[in-house]
């Protein structure tokens, strides 16, 4: 099984067990550098797949919570190279498949071929790249797929039908359905037509569809779970970490 | 950086640029440019590009745009001979006076052009970002002119440095939003404007202020700003007796410079100099000289030269001029550097202040701190090239810089 297939497989296993899959998101090295592996291990015990945010100085698709965490993580000394080193050294502590969320520039700084090799060695299964539209993604996808890794594509409620199919077919691991037209961390609630949107996306996707942006509570996860394979929880979890609370307990509460 | 280009590419790319073939259909200027944006914005950018293609060169749009440039902006702006500077520097010096345009800088050409476009595209409101505040003022004025509400994002640090412009924006009816995140300057303001646009890509028109960002902005802004170079070229031939041997323009994002340079690209006897802020010195974080000291990467939607560390984190910058204090640069400038058509050089904070003082005293013009960098570089070049004809793009007026200039009293500097 290739690395990106292990992501799909973990999500399907959750569904087979009769529950929506849960994908927690954490910003690497936030709030404290030295706690990264402990937090990741705890989160990976509960989550089916874990998304690790690579901090970037100009996170154009992120709201205040993730922005703040990225800014602090960079100040803490976090870099993509450091994250890959940490993951490589602690592979046995992480139970769930890992995908990295990174903006383009840190990936370019390492170089795609080098990135793909190091990521595979670190146990990373795929990448979510919010500022990389499909049209510009050929080189990165080719480099990652040569190692069995993939790019998780994002779709949004504004994505036209033809493009939706294109992105669904190109995606690896899962298809990331952005629930709202906006940035991460919104607290305006999930949109009324979410069910119809997720049904439409799930219908065309050969991979599990996971919904993210604005998912903060157990009710949101259950709601999403009726129309998609899983839910991605980012800002709400980062806020839990910010307050010094137990991330695993929070994640378990989302399943109650 | 040259390795981004194959052998022989430079000549082909210069020819393509002169022939109007760049950017290509993917928004690329050779290896630079493109569109690196969140999926949420993809449909909005496609609509924007279609709109630009439909309207920009349409006769009705051009007629209205040109009429506004003439009747409201006050174009053509003057080409001013600078006899005292000419005598001091030993060269024949001419100034293209964008400071005489309505609201006091070249920014107004782009702002009114995009505001007219926003109206045609059915936008409900306009957002803009600003560094020195000139683009914010121009956007506020242009939106008032066409009847669209305007919100301007501005770094909190820049708001302090450019207080008079913040007040001007308010008086022109714009809402000004202070951006505290990141470095609290232009880069943070652009990030925030992009985030705002993501929240309502259908109703909002994003009036971007420089030749930067994702396609089609670098192209759109150049097309709206090249009136500067078209006029300057014609005026040099008519008033100065020939094209310049060298032309100088300051470069932050690079809209004024690309506006001046683009119509002169085919005139290869004219050497072109883009002058970046050398700030306090050559160290990362001490300047904003992106082309002189940066590396290629992706920032704010475009593959271009950026100031970054080895991990790809974009670095904070320093310049005495808020309008040049930016970690990126327009992708077309990155190409013009790579193919060797434009030389990108630096002038320090100190050199800019000296040049600003000399221009005031010699010609009675208080220029913008941005523009002062171009004067500083032109003076150095003149020292080694006596008797030559020089054109300087005087991008804006310096009234807005008074809060900064007051910190450097004339008596103390003499």
PDB file of C-alpha atoms in Angstrom, chain A residues 1 12 27 32 43 50 52 55 59-60 70 93 96 104 111-112 129 136 139 151 171 217 236 252:
ATOM      1  CA  UNK A   1       0.000   0.000   0.000  1.00  0.00           C
ATOM      2  CA  UNK A  12     -12.552   4.033   5.495  1.00  0.00           C
ATOM      3  CA  UNK A  27       0.466  23.607  14.218  1.00  0.00           C
ATOM      4  CA  UNK A  32       5.805  24.979  22.839  1.00  0.00           C
ATOM      5  CA  UNK A  43      -3.628  13.518  19.077  1.00  0.00           C
ATOM      6  CA  UNK A  50      -3.439  13.744  11.677  1.00  0.00           C
ATOM      7  CA  UNK A  52       0.275  18.884  10.899  1.00  0.00           C
ATOM      8  CA  UNK A  55       4.070  27.355   9.957  1.00  0.00           C
ATOM      9  CA  UNK A  59      -0.720  32.172   5.673  1.00  0.00           C
ATOM     10  CA  UNK A  60      -3.237  33.728   3.292  1.00  0.00           C
ATOM     11  CA  UNK A  70       2.091  29.912  12.896  1.00  0.00           C
ATOM     12  CA  UNK A  93       5.068   7.011  18.546  1.00  0.00           C
ATOM     13  CA  UNK A  96      -2.314   7.590  12.671  1.00  0.00           C
ATOM     14  CA  UNK A 104       4.189  26.666  -1.219  1.00  0.00           C
ATOM     15  CA  UNK A 111      13.113  21.393  -3.377  1.00  0.00           C
ATOM     16  CA  UNK A 112      10.414  18.964  -4.500  1.00  0.00           C
ATOM     17  CA  UNK A 129      -1.093  23.050   0.023  1.00  0.00           C
ATOM     18  CA  UNK A 136       0.209  24.952 -10.886  1.00  0.00           C
ATOM     19  CA  UNK A 139       5.647  19.382 -10.644  1.00  0.00           C
ATOM     20  CA  UNK A 151      -1.413  16.063  -2.837  1.00  0.00           C
ATOM     21  CA  UNK A 171      -6.693  14.133  -5.193  1.00  0.00           C
ATOM     22  CA  UNK A 217     -18.086  20.802  18.309  1.00  0.00           C
ATOM     23  CA  UNK A 236     -10.829  24.741  17.836  1.00  0.00           C
ATOM     24  CA  UNK A 252     -12.699  12.361  22.423  1.00  0.00           C
TER      25      UNK A 252
END
